Short mmCIF file of C-alpha atoms and ligand atoms in Angstrom, two decimals:
data_model
loop_
_atom_site.label_atom_id
_atom_site.label_comp_id
_atom_site.label_asym_id
_atom_site.label_seq_id
_atom_site.Cartn_x
_atom_site.Cartn_y
_atom_site.Cartn_z
CA MET A 23 -43.40 -25.70 -8.35
CA ARG A 24 -41.45 -27.74 -5.77
CA ASP A 25 -42.31 -30.80 -6.56
CA LEU A 26 -42.20 -30.08 -10.62
CA LEU A 27 -38.82 -28.84 -10.08
CA SER A 28 -38.10 -32.30 -7.66
CA ALA A 29 -38.91 -33.98 -10.53
CA ALA A 30 -37.20 -32.08 -13.37
CA ALA A 31 -33.53 -32.88 -11.25
CA GLY A 32 -34.61 -36.32 -11.35
CA HIS A 33 -34.44 -36.79 -14.75
CA ALA A 34 -31.72 -35.22 -14.94
CA ALA A 35 -29.82 -37.21 -12.13
CA ALA A 36 -30.85 -40.25 -14.41
CA TYR A 37 -29.44 -39.09 -17.36
CA LEU A 38 -26.11 -37.63 -16.22
CA GLU A 39 -25.25 -41.49 -13.96
CA SER A 40 -26.51 -43.64 -17.47
CA LEU A 41 -23.59 -41.12 -19.11
CA PRO A 42 -20.52 -43.90 -18.67
CA GLU A 43 -22.31 -46.90 -19.76
CA ARG A 44 -25.43 -45.06 -22.38
CA PRO A 45 -24.88 -45.88 -25.73
CA VAL A 46 -23.24 -42.87 -26.56
CA VAL A 47 -25.02 -43.01 -30.32
CA ALA A 48 -29.41 -41.67 -30.42
CA SER A 49 -30.99 -44.13 -31.24
CA ARG A 50 -33.62 -42.27 -33.31
CA ASP A 51 -32.50 -40.55 -35.87
CA ALA A 52 -33.85 -37.26 -37.02
CA PRO A 53 -37.21 -38.44 -38.60
CA ALA A 54 -38.06 -40.47 -36.44
CA ALA A 55 -36.99 -38.15 -33.48
CA ARG A 56 -39.51 -35.48 -35.24
CA ALA A 57 -42.08 -38.65 -35.44
CA ALA A 58 -41.59 -38.67 -32.17
CA LEU A 59 -42.39 -35.62 -31.13
CA ARG A 60 -46.09 -35.26 -29.94
CA ASP A 61 -46.93 -31.61 -32.80
CA ALA A 62 -50.26 -31.44 -31.98
CA LEU A 63 -50.87 -27.48 -30.60
CA PRO A 64 -52.58 -28.34 -27.92
CA ASP A 65 -56.10 -26.03 -27.48
CA VAL A 66 -55.95 -25.69 -23.56
CA PRO A 67 -53.46 -26.35 -20.81
CA THR A 68 -51.92 -29.53 -20.16
CA ASP A 69 -50.22 -30.75 -16.74
CA ASP A 70 -47.04 -29.59 -16.24
CA ARG A 71 -45.98 -33.38 -14.68
CA ARG A 72 -46.81 -34.51 -17.81
CA VAL A 73 -45.82 -32.35 -20.37
CA LEU A 74 -41.98 -32.86 -18.40
CA ASP A 75 -42.31 -36.30 -18.44
CA GLU A 76 -43.40 -36.64 -21.73
CA LEU A 77 -40.82 -33.82 -22.98
CA VAL A 78 -38.16 -36.36 -21.25
CA GLU A 79 -39.93 -39.57 -22.85
CA ASP A 80 -40.23 -38.43 -26.42
CA ALA A 81 -36.90 -37.12 -26.68
CA GLU A 82 -34.36 -38.68 -25.09
CA PRO A 83 -33.85 -41.69 -27.31
CA GLY A 84 -32.79 -38.92 -30.29
CA ILE A 85 -30.27 -37.45 -27.65
CA THR A 86 -27.06 -38.23 -28.34
CA ALA A 87 -25.11 -38.39 -25.41
CA MET A 88 -22.62 -35.63 -25.88
CA GLY A 89 -21.73 -35.65 -22.51
CA SER A 90 -20.57 -39.25 -22.65
CA PRO A 91 -16.92 -39.57 -21.03
CA ARG A 92 -16.51 -41.23 -24.83
CA PHE A 93 -17.92 -38.69 -27.06
CA PHE A 94 -15.28 -37.61 -29.28
CA GLY A 95 -17.40 -35.55 -32.05
CA PHE A 96 -17.23 -32.09 -33.33
CA VAL A 97 -15.06 -30.15 -30.46
CA ILE A 98 -18.22 -30.29 -27.42
CA GLY A 99 -17.16 -29.65 -23.78
CA GLY A 100 -19.22 -32.10 -21.39
CA THR A 101 -20.62 -30.47 -18.31
CA LEU A 102 -19.06 -29.55 -15.23
CA PRO A 103 -21.52 -30.96 -12.52
CA VAL A 104 -20.98 -27.53 -10.72
CA ALA A 105 -21.39 -25.17 -13.68
CA LEU A 106 -24.64 -27.28 -14.35
CA ALA A 107 -25.70 -26.18 -11.58
CA ALA A 108 -25.10 -22.85 -11.66
CA ASP A 109 -26.59 -22.50 -14.68
CA TRP A 110 -29.92 -24.33 -13.42
CA MET A 111 -29.59 -20.92 -10.63
CA ALA A 112 -29.19 -18.80 -14.02
CA SER A 113 -32.14 -20.12 -15.32
CA THR A 114 -33.99 -19.53 -11.94
CA TRP A 115 -32.53 -16.29 -11.21
CA ASP A 116 -33.70 -15.33 -14.85
CA GLN A 117 -31.62 -11.94 -15.38
CA ASN A 118 -31.62 -9.84 -17.99
CA ALA A 119 -27.55 -9.17 -17.79
CA GLY A 120 -27.65 -6.91 -19.66
CA LEU A 121 -27.08 -3.77 -16.78
CA ALA A 122 -25.25 -3.72 -13.53
CA SER A 123 -27.95 -1.94 -12.07
CA PRO A 124 -30.84 -3.56 -12.23
CA THR A 125 -28.75 -6.95 -12.11
CA PRO A 126 -25.84 -5.93 -9.62
CA ALA A 127 -25.44 -9.87 -8.82
CA ALA A 128 -25.27 -10.87 -12.44
CA ALA A 129 -22.43 -7.73 -13.44
CA ALA A 130 -20.13 -8.41 -10.47
CA ILE A 131 -20.12 -12.25 -11.51
CA GLU A 132 -19.59 -11.48 -14.90
CA GLU A 133 -16.90 -9.06 -13.91
CA VAL A 134 -15.14 -11.67 -11.39
CA ALA A 135 -14.81 -15.00 -14.15
CA GLY A 136 -14.18 -12.45 -17.00
CA ALA A 137 -11.38 -11.05 -14.94
CA TRP A 138 -10.29 -14.75 -13.85
CA VAL A 139 -10.74 -16.37 -17.96
CA ILE A 140 -8.26 -13.01 -19.10
CA ASP A 141 -5.64 -14.23 -16.15
CA LEU A 142 -5.68 -17.86 -16.63
CA LEU A 143 -5.11 -17.05 -20.63
CA GLY A 144 -2.57 -14.86 -19.66
CA LEU A 145 -3.62 -12.24 -21.87
CA PRO A 146 -2.98 -8.52 -20.99
CA ARG A 147 -4.91 -7.78 -17.67
CA ASP A 148 -6.97 -4.68 -18.91
CA ALA A 149 -7.77 -6.34 -21.55
CA SER A 150 -12.05 -6.31 -21.89
CA PHE A 151 -14.21 -8.81 -22.51
CA ALA A 152 -17.45 -9.72 -23.42
CA PHE A 153 -19.74 -13.24 -23.09
CA VAL A 154 -21.36 -14.60 -26.00
CA THR A 155 -23.47 -17.27 -27.24
CA GLY A 156 -20.26 -19.00 -28.81
CA CYS A 157 -16.44 -19.03 -30.33
CA GLN A 158 -18.31 -17.37 -33.79
CA MET A 159 -20.22 -14.34 -32.31
CA ALA A 160 -16.55 -13.84 -30.21
CA HIS A 161 -15.47 -13.41 -33.22
CA ALA A 162 -18.18 -11.07 -34.20
CA THR A 163 -17.23 -9.02 -31.74
CA ALA A 164 -13.49 -9.03 -31.70
CA LEU A 165 -13.49 -8.17 -35.42
CA ALA A 166 -16.99 -5.69 -35.12
CA ALA A 167 -13.87 -3.77 -32.68
CA ALA A 168 -10.90 -4.55 -35.35
CA ARG A 169 -12.43 -3.34 -38.68
CA ASN A 170 -13.72 0.16 -37.01
CA ARG A 171 -10.44 0.54 -35.14
CA VAL A 172 -8.06 0.12 -38.27
CA LEU A 173 -10.93 2.22 -40.33
CA ALA A 174 -10.31 4.56 -37.81
CA ASP A 175 -7.00 4.73 -38.13
CA ALA A 176 -7.54 5.28 -41.66
CA GLY A 177 -10.19 8.16 -41.05
CA TRP A 178 -13.10 7.12 -41.13
CA GLU A 179 -15.22 5.94 -38.66
CA VAL A 180 -17.70 3.23 -39.18
CA GLU A 181 -19.82 3.75 -36.07
CA ARG A 182 -20.87 6.54 -37.77
CA ASP A 183 -20.32 6.23 -41.43
CA GLY A 184 -21.10 2.68 -41.62
CA LEU A 185 -18.55 0.98 -44.74
CA THR A 186 -20.14 2.30 -48.11
CA GLY A 187 -17.56 4.61 -49.57
CA ALA A 188 -15.28 3.44 -46.42
CA PRO A 189 -11.57 1.84 -47.40
CA PRO A 190 -11.23 -1.56 -48.55
CA VAL A 191 -10.15 -3.56 -45.51
CA ARG A 192 -7.51 -6.45 -45.75
CA VAL A 193 -8.34 -9.34 -43.98
CA ILE A 194 -5.17 -11.82 -44.07
CA ALA A 195 -5.95 -15.40 -42.61
CA THR A 196 -4.40 -18.49 -42.15
CA GLN A 197 -5.86 -20.94 -44.83
CA GLU A 198 -6.20 -23.36 -41.78
CA ARG A 199 -8.78 -20.65 -40.98
CA HIS A 200 -12.51 -21.94 -38.82
CA VAL A 201 -15.31 -20.63 -40.96
CA THR A 202 -16.51 -19.13 -38.57
CA VAL A 203 -14.66 -16.62 -38.62
CA ASP A 204 -15.73 -16.40 -43.00
CA ARG A 205 -18.91 -15.82 -41.14
CA ALA A 206 -18.78 -13.13 -38.76
CA LEU A 207 -16.69 -11.58 -42.12
CA ARG A 208 -20.05 -11.77 -43.65
CA LEU A 209 -22.17 -10.73 -41.45
CA LEU A 210 -19.94 -7.95 -40.66
CA GLY A 211 -20.41 -6.22 -44.14
CA LEU A 212 -16.54 -7.42 -45.20
CA GLY A 213 -17.53 -10.17 -47.54
CA THR A 214 -14.89 -12.68 -47.67
CA ALA A 215 -13.57 -11.49 -51.42
CA CYS A 216 -11.46 -9.74 -48.96
CA VAL A 217 -9.81 -12.36 -47.57
CA GLU A 218 -6.48 -12.97 -48.26
CA PRO A 219 -5.10 -16.40 -47.66
CA VAL A 220 -2.30 -17.68 -46.07
CA ALA A 221 -0.26 -20.80 -46.88
CA ALA A 222 -0.07 -22.92 -43.39
CA ASP A 223 2.35 -26.37 -42.95
CA GLU A 224 1.80 -29.65 -43.26
CA ARG A 225 0.03 -29.16 -39.58
CA GLY A 226 -1.78 -26.31 -40.63
CA ALA A 227 -0.16 -23.81 -38.13
CA MET A 228 0.16 -20.18 -40.97
CA LEU A 229 3.99 -20.43 -42.98
CA PRO A 230 5.18 -17.03 -41.27
CA GLU A 231 7.27 -16.46 -44.66
CA GLU A 232 4.09 -16.06 -46.63
CA LEU A 233 2.55 -13.28 -43.81
CA GLU A 234 4.97 -11.81 -44.06
CA ARG A 235 5.01 -11.89 -48.17
CA ARG A 236 1.31 -10.71 -47.56
CA LEU A 237 1.89 -7.95 -45.81
CA ALA A 238 4.29 -6.85 -47.85
CA ALA A 239 2.27 -7.26 -51.31
CA ALA A 240 0.27 -4.37 -50.21
CA GLY A 241 -0.58 -1.92 -47.48
CA GLY A 242 -3.51 -0.34 -45.81
CA PRO A 243 -6.00 -1.69 -43.23
CA ALA A 244 -5.64 -5.04 -42.09
CA ILE A 245 -6.44 -7.83 -39.90
CA VAL A 246 -4.60 -10.68 -39.53
CA CYS A 247 -6.60 -13.87 -38.17
CA ALA A 248 -4.23 -16.48 -37.21
CA GLN A 249 -5.76 -19.34 -34.66
CA ALA A 250 -4.30 -21.31 -31.82
CA GLY A 251 -6.21 -24.60 -32.09
CA ASP A 252 -6.97 -25.93 -36.00
CA VAL A 253 -10.27 -28.21 -35.83
CA ASN A 254 -8.91 -31.04 -37.69
CA THR A 255 -5.25 -31.23 -36.16
CA GLY A 256 -5.15 -29.23 -33.04
CA ALA A 257 -1.72 -27.10 -34.29
CA VAL A 258 -1.59 -23.34 -32.82
CA ASP A 259 0.02 -20.61 -35.33
CA PRO A 260 3.71 -19.49 -34.06
CA LEU A 261 1.73 -16.55 -33.12
CA ASP A 262 4.90 -14.60 -31.83
CA GLU A 263 6.20 -14.45 -35.29
CA VAL A 264 3.05 -13.45 -36.55
CA CYS A 265 2.66 -10.94 -33.60
CA ASP A 266 6.05 -9.63 -35.28
CA ALA A 267 4.89 -9.34 -38.01
CA ALA A 268 1.05 -7.35 -38.55
CA GLY A 269 3.71 -5.56 -36.09
CA ARG A 270 5.88 -4.14 -38.42
CA ALA A 271 2.78 -3.77 -41.02
CA GLY A 272 0.34 -1.80 -38.38
CA ALA A 273 -2.41 -5.08 -38.70
CA TRP A 274 -4.55 -5.71 -36.20
CA VAL A 275 -3.94 -9.54 -35.14
CA HIS A 276 -7.07 -11.54 -34.19
CA VAL A 277 -6.57 -15.20 -32.69
CA ASP A 278 -9.03 -17.57 -33.10
CA GLY A 279 -8.27 -19.77 -30.23
CA ALA A 280 -11.64 -21.37 -29.42
CA PHE A 281 -10.46 -24.59 -27.82
CA GLY A 282 -6.54 -24.19 -27.87
CA LEU A 283 -6.06 -21.25 -25.91
CA TRP A 284 -6.59 -22.81 -22.54
CA ALA A 285 -3.28 -24.47 -23.33
CA ALA A 286 -2.16 -21.59 -21.79
CA ALA A 287 -3.95 -22.83 -18.34
CA SER A 288 -1.87 -25.63 -18.67
CA PRO A 289 2.42 -24.61 -17.43
CA ARG A 290 3.69 -27.71 -18.91
CA ARG A 291 1.80 -26.19 -22.31
CA ARG A 292 1.52 -22.19 -21.85
CA GLY A 293 5.00 -22.07 -24.36
CA LEU A 294 3.01 -23.38 -27.33
CA LEU A 295 0.94 -20.33 -27.34
CA ARG A 296 4.14 -18.29 -27.45
CA GLY A 297 3.67 -14.57 -28.18
CA CYS A 298 -0.40 -14.81 -27.89
CA GLU A 299 -0.56 -12.33 -25.50
CA ARG A 300 0.63 -9.25 -28.08
CA ALA A 301 -2.46 -9.77 -30.44
CA ASP A 302 -5.33 -7.59 -30.47
CA SER A 303 -8.15 -9.74 -29.99
CA TRP A 304 -8.96 -13.41 -29.29
CA ALA A 305 -12.29 -15.65 -29.32
CA THR A 306 -12.24 -18.83 -27.00
CA ASP A 307 -15.09 -20.52 -25.50
CA ALA A 308 -16.39 -21.90 -22.81
CA HIS A 309 -18.58 -24.85 -23.31
CA LYS A 310 -15.47 -26.66 -25.03
CA TRP A 311 -12.42 -27.02 -22.81
CA LEU A 312 -13.93 -25.83 -19.32
CA ASN A 313 -17.60 -27.98 -19.39
CA VAL A 314 -19.42 -25.25 -18.68
CA PRO A 315 -23.14 -25.58 -20.28
CA TYR A 316 -24.08 -24.59 -23.69
CA ASP A 317 -23.79 -21.62 -24.68
CA CYS A 318 -20.64 -20.07 -23.77
CA GLY A 319 -17.86 -17.89 -26.34
CA ILE A 320 -16.03 -15.19 -24.68
CA ALA A 321 -14.38 -12.07 -26.72
CA ILE A 322 -11.31 -10.45 -25.58
CA ILE A 323 -9.68 -7.73 -26.77
CA ALA A 324 -6.74 -5.51 -25.78
CA ASP A 325 -8.08 -1.97 -27.15
CA ARG A 326 -10.57 -1.18 -24.67
CA GLU A 327 -11.86 1.31 -26.73
CA ALA A 328 -12.38 0.52 -29.77
CA HIS A 329 -14.26 -2.82 -28.32
CA ARG A 330 -16.50 -0.10 -26.61
CA ARG A 331 -16.77 2.11 -29.24
CA ALA A 332 -18.08 -0.50 -31.19
CA MET A 333 -20.15 -1.71 -28.98
CA ALA A 334 -21.79 0.88 -26.87
CA VAL A 335 -25.29 1.62 -26.30
CA GLN A 336 -27.47 4.49 -24.87
CA ALA A 337 -31.13 4.57 -23.99
CA SER A 338 -33.24 6.65 -21.91
CA TYR A 339 -35.70 3.90 -20.43
CA LEU A 340 -32.32 1.79 -19.64
CA GLN A 341 -30.52 3.00 -16.00
CA GLN A 342 -26.99 3.37 -17.10
CA GLY A 343 -24.23 5.22 -15.88
CA GLU A 344 -23.40 3.72 -13.16
CA PRO A 345 -19.40 3.88 -12.04
CA VAL A 346 -19.47 0.50 -12.68
CA ARG A 347 -18.89 -1.92 -15.63
CA GLU A 348 -22.22 -2.27 -18.07
CA PRO A 349 -22.55 -5.36 -19.79
CA MET A 350 -24.60 -4.41 -22.46
CA ASP A 351 -21.39 -1.59 -24.07
CA TRP A 352 -19.43 -4.44 -24.73
CA ASN A 353 -21.87 -7.05 -25.87
CA PRO A 354 -23.48 -7.44 -29.05
CA GLU A 355 -26.36 -8.05 -27.81
CA PHE A 356 -28.77 -6.11 -25.73
CA SER A 357 -31.18 -8.50 -23.41
CA ARG A 358 -29.59 -12.04 -22.72
CA ARG A 359 -28.75 -14.48 -19.80
CA ALA A 360 -26.01 -14.76 -17.07
CA ARG A 361 -23.85 -17.51 -18.94
CA ALA A 362 -21.18 -15.98 -16.60
CA VAL A 363 -22.46 -17.40 -13.54
CA PRO A 364 -21.53 -21.22 -14.78
CA VAL A 365 -17.94 -20.14 -15.86
CA TYR A 366 -17.64 -18.32 -12.41
CA ALA A 367 -18.77 -21.57 -11.08
CA ALA A 368 -15.78 -23.71 -12.69
CA LEU A 369 -13.32 -21.79 -12.33
CA ARG A 370 -13.78 -21.99 -8.26
CA SER A 371 -14.87 -25.69 -8.26
CA LEU A 372 -11.29 -25.91 -10.62
CA GLY A 373 -8.83 -23.21 -9.38
CA ARG A 374 -5.97 -22.73 -11.26
CA SER A 375 -4.83 -26.46 -10.66
CA GLY A 376 -8.12 -28.02 -11.57
CA VAL A 377 -7.65 -26.28 -15.08
CA ALA A 378 -4.77 -27.67 -15.85
CA GLU A 379 -4.91 -30.42 -15.07
CA LEU A 380 -8.51 -30.43 -16.95
CA VAL A 381 -6.18 -29.86 -20.55
CA ASP A 382 -3.29 -32.36 -19.48
CA ARG A 383 -5.46 -34.72 -18.94
CA LEU A 384 -7.01 -33.98 -22.33
CA CYS A 385 -4.23 -33.77 -24.10
CA ALA A 386 -2.45 -37.19 -22.85
CA CYS A 387 -5.98 -38.51 -23.65
CA ALA A 388 -5.48 -37.56 -27.75
CA GLU A 389 -1.43 -39.16 -27.43
CA ARG A 390 -3.06 -42.69 -26.07
CA PHE A 391 -5.34 -42.26 -28.91
CA ALA A 392 -2.79 -41.14 -31.02
CA GLU A 393 -0.45 -43.75 -29.91
CA ARG A 394 -3.03 -46.56 -30.15
CA LEU A 395 -4.35 -45.99 -33.40
CA ALA A 396 -0.93 -45.59 -34.64
CA ALA A 397 0.29 -48.89 -33.80
CA GLN A 398 -2.76 -50.70 -35.88
CA PRO A 399 -2.11 -52.21 -39.52
CA GLY A 400 -5.39 -49.99 -42.00
CA LEU A 401 -4.93 -46.98 -39.69
CA GLU A 402 -2.69 -43.99 -40.44
CA VAL A 403 -2.53 -40.65 -37.67
CA LEU A 404 -2.09 -37.81 -39.64
CA ALA A 405 -1.98 -35.26 -37.02
CA GLN A 406 -2.36 -34.81 -33.35
CA GLY A 407 -2.27 -31.58 -31.34
CA LEU A 408 -3.54 -30.34 -28.00
CA ASN A 409 -6.51 -32.64 -27.77
CA GLN A 410 -7.73 -33.70 -31.24
CA VAL A 411 -6.61 -36.79 -33.09
CA LEU A 412 -6.88 -36.72 -37.22
CA VAL A 413 -6.41 -40.83 -38.74
CA ARG A 414 -6.87 -41.79 -41.85
CA PRO A 415 -7.99 -45.27 -42.88
CA ASP A 416 -6.30 -47.17 -45.34
CA GLY A 417 -7.59 -47.66 -48.67
CA PRO A 418 -10.59 -45.72 -50.75
CA ASP A 419 -11.48 -42.09 -49.58
CA ASP A 420 -15.21 -43.03 -48.56
CA GLY A 421 -13.70 -45.55 -45.91
CA ALA A 422 -12.97 -42.85 -43.61
CA ASP A 423 -17.03 -41.85 -43.45
CA ARG A 424 -17.70 -45.99 -43.23
CA LEU A 425 -15.21 -46.55 -40.60
CA VAL A 426 -17.29 -43.32 -38.47
CA ALA A 427 -20.55 -44.49 -39.90
CA ARG A 428 -19.54 -48.57 -38.00
CA ILE A 429 -18.67 -46.43 -35.11
CA GLN A 430 -21.41 -44.27 -34.52
CA ARG A 431 -23.41 -46.88 -34.83
CA ASP A 432 -21.58 -49.54 -32.62
CA GLY A 433 -22.46 -47.17 -29.41
CA THR A 434 -19.27 -47.64 -27.06
CA CYS A 435 -17.82 -44.03 -28.59
CA TRP A 436 -18.90 -41.17 -30.95
CA THR A 437 -16.21 -40.04 -33.95
CA SER A 438 -16.88 -37.81 -36.81
CA ALA A 439 -15.46 -37.16 -39.80
CA THR A 440 -13.93 -34.52 -41.77
CA THR A 441 -11.78 -33.42 -45.38
CA TRP A 442 -8.31 -32.81 -44.32
CA ARG A 443 -5.99 -31.34 -47.44
CA GLY A 444 -8.13 -33.16 -50.03
CA ARG A 445 -8.80 -36.90 -48.82
CA ARG A 446 -11.87 -37.76 -45.97
CA CYS A 447 -10.18 -38.73 -42.69
CA MET A 448 -11.91 -39.35 -39.28
CA ARG A 449 -11.40 -36.78 -36.39
CA ILE A 450 -11.18 -37.46 -32.90
CA SER A 451 -11.35 -34.56 -30.04
CA VAL A 452 -11.43 -35.11 -26.29
CA CYS A 453 -13.07 -32.41 -24.78
CA SER A 454 -14.93 -33.82 -21.87
CA TRP A 455 -14.61 -33.04 -18.18
CA ARG A 456 -15.40 -36.84 -17.87
CA THR A 457 -12.84 -38.59 -20.68
CA THR A 458 -10.16 -40.98 -18.98
CA LEU A 459 -7.24 -43.07 -20.22
CA ALA A 460 -9.73 -46.49 -19.75
CA ASP A 461 -11.92 -44.57 -21.62
CA VAL A 462 -9.68 -44.10 -24.38
CA ASP A 463 -8.80 -47.71 -24.41
CA ARG A 464 -12.32 -48.81 -24.24
CA SER A 465 -12.56 -46.97 -27.40
CA VAL A 466 -9.64 -47.69 -29.54
CA ASP A 467 -10.79 -51.29 -29.07
CA ALA A 468 -14.35 -50.03 -30.65
CA ILE A 469 -12.17 -48.56 -33.67
CA VAL A 470 -10.65 -51.29 -34.11
CA ARG A 471 -13.53 -52.98 -34.02
CA ALA A 472 -15.04 -51.33 -36.69
CA LEU A 473 -11.99 -51.90 -38.66
CA ASP A 474 -11.70 -55.66 -38.61
CA GLU A 475 -16.11 -55.36 -39.80
CA ARG A 476 -14.60 -53.85 -42.74
CA ALA A 477 -11.80 -56.06 -42.80
CA VAL A 478 -14.52 -59.15 -42.85
CA THR A 479 -16.98 -56.93 -44.86
CA SER A 480 -14.91 -56.78 -47.51
CA GLY A 481 -13.07 -59.80 -46.95
CA SER A 482 -10.05 -58.65 -47.34
CA ARG A 483 -7.58 -59.92 -43.86
CA ARG A 484 -5.74 -56.62 -42.05
CA THR A 485 -2.50 -57.80 -40.96
CA PRO A 486 -2.11 -58.84 -37.46
CA ARG A 487 -1.70 -55.70 -34.81
CA SER A 488 1.10 -55.56 -33.34
CA ALA A 489 1.26 -57.25 -29.63
CA ALA A 490 2.35 -53.26 -28.32
CA GLY A 491 -0.22 -52.85 -25.58
CA PRO A 492 -1.29 -49.16 -24.74
CA ALA A 493 1.54 -46.84 -24.65
CA PRO A 494 2.16 -44.95 -22.04
CA PRO A 495 0.12 -40.97 -21.55
CA GLY A 496 1.39 -37.82 -21.62
CA SER A 497 4.36 -39.34 -23.53
CA SER A 498 4.98 -35.35 -25.60
CA ASP A 499 4.04 -32.27 -24.71
CA GLY A 500 3.84 -30.99 -28.54
CA ALA A 501 0.88 -29.80 -30.78
CA GLY A 502 0.70 -30.86 -33.83
CA SER A 503 2.91 -33.29 -33.26
CA SER A 504 2.42 -35.90 -36.38
CA PRO A 505 3.14 -39.32 -34.24
C1 PLP B 602 -11.11 -23.40 -34.17
C2 PLP B 602 -12.71 -22.67 -34.04
N1 PLP B 602 -12.90 -21.71 -34.12
C3 PLP B 602 -14.18 -21.56 -34.18
C4 PLP B 602 -15.27 -22.72 -33.50
C5 PLP B 602 -16.59 -22.48 -33.70
O1 PLP B 602 -17.54 -22.25 -32.47
P1 PLP B 602 -18.61 -22.16 -31.79
O2 PLP B 602 -19.43 -23.46 -31.44
O3 PLP B 602 -18.81 -22.40 -30.03
O4 PLP B 602 -19.38 -21.00 -32.36
C6 PLP B 602 -14.53 -23.74 -33.52
C7 PLP B 602 -15.92 -25.24 -33.11
O5 PLP B 602 -15.44 -26.06 -33.25
C8 PLP B 602 -13.57 -23.72 -33.33
O6 PLP B 602 -13.03 -25.18 -33.61
#
């Protein structure tokens, strides 16, 4: 066993050491990766070492280097070495982390890690929390508590009576909400027809006067869904004003802060989230900006009682009732891994200053991207907020997809495409602890090469680029500031 684990550690180290120079793109596409996998179910056992070595051999060409310092797709964090090492221990201990009494240390680590996250994000100290698979399930957890609370206030007990015959719940949500909010509403039996969208400004931040108008239009149980960090532009909703308006209407406020909530951990950027602590619930991820391995999201809820009532379970065969926090009482899962372990390790290793440095550095990298790309003829930077950058190449609408395909093929870096306000764009999300300004510069050069390739293949000529070299990093603090 020791040899096998050493071999796994060797494969892991070799892969991680290759990340700085490895092409980011996978060298096999999905059909090729499928074809390369040994897929006959063996009739007899296979030697463990052979299984491991062949797994690595078969899989690695089909692995995109998402942990690369130049992976900027979607919103995907890397893995801090200490978080990976702690995650190995969580897998090694293989605790079913649902109950405190059979796994006291896992429960204690979760309790401490949850309190640390709440503290760092500046949220109410007595809020409750749950470590779940990702922001999607954090929404489902928090919105279950929200739904049950607003209906309980209207005299309806969802835990006992379900939703059949319940008063309608209004969900008043930014038009730019992430799709996972809608899926949480579907999972919770509220459906998406109950959503009343609220218009947002050109950066994607909710317009508070529009929210006020919506709230005033009708009464009844209501949940407001705002966001801190738009997936395309990084924009943060004006949370203070959102909470003011919702407070006047007696509505619950839920904040999607999958990555953006982490801005609160930086003294320089905390002000962007002014009023955030006044909300009723928050959903965030540790597998994004905190750089712990997949998967780890966190639901945080100010109304502990609503949270607990929505999630708690009891069974005679469980050892419950200790005067301690039982993780199972706050989570939608029953059995689950001890996913707070790498969060604890990451936060201990970084400390407050390390998290702030990580937040500020990745924002500075996004700003550098925006400044350098804005200086490129043929590219328009539409938005830059926090660690996100939204860029559009001049020309036909499919230009962004073609540019992204060329960038991905080149392998220096990896960006992805999106639709923003009806137009196809390229998005850049800087989310890895490994990324430095040098990686940004190298990636900008690759993006420019891909642009030039377009010019060559289409026969058009780009106007020579301005002589302006790389701009100094970190020159603006603002979310959603359009350069
Ligand atoms: C703003 C926002 N909300 C929610 C999510 C979903 O997060 P997860 O994939 O962890 O469920 C994302 C993912 O990028 C996001 O950016």
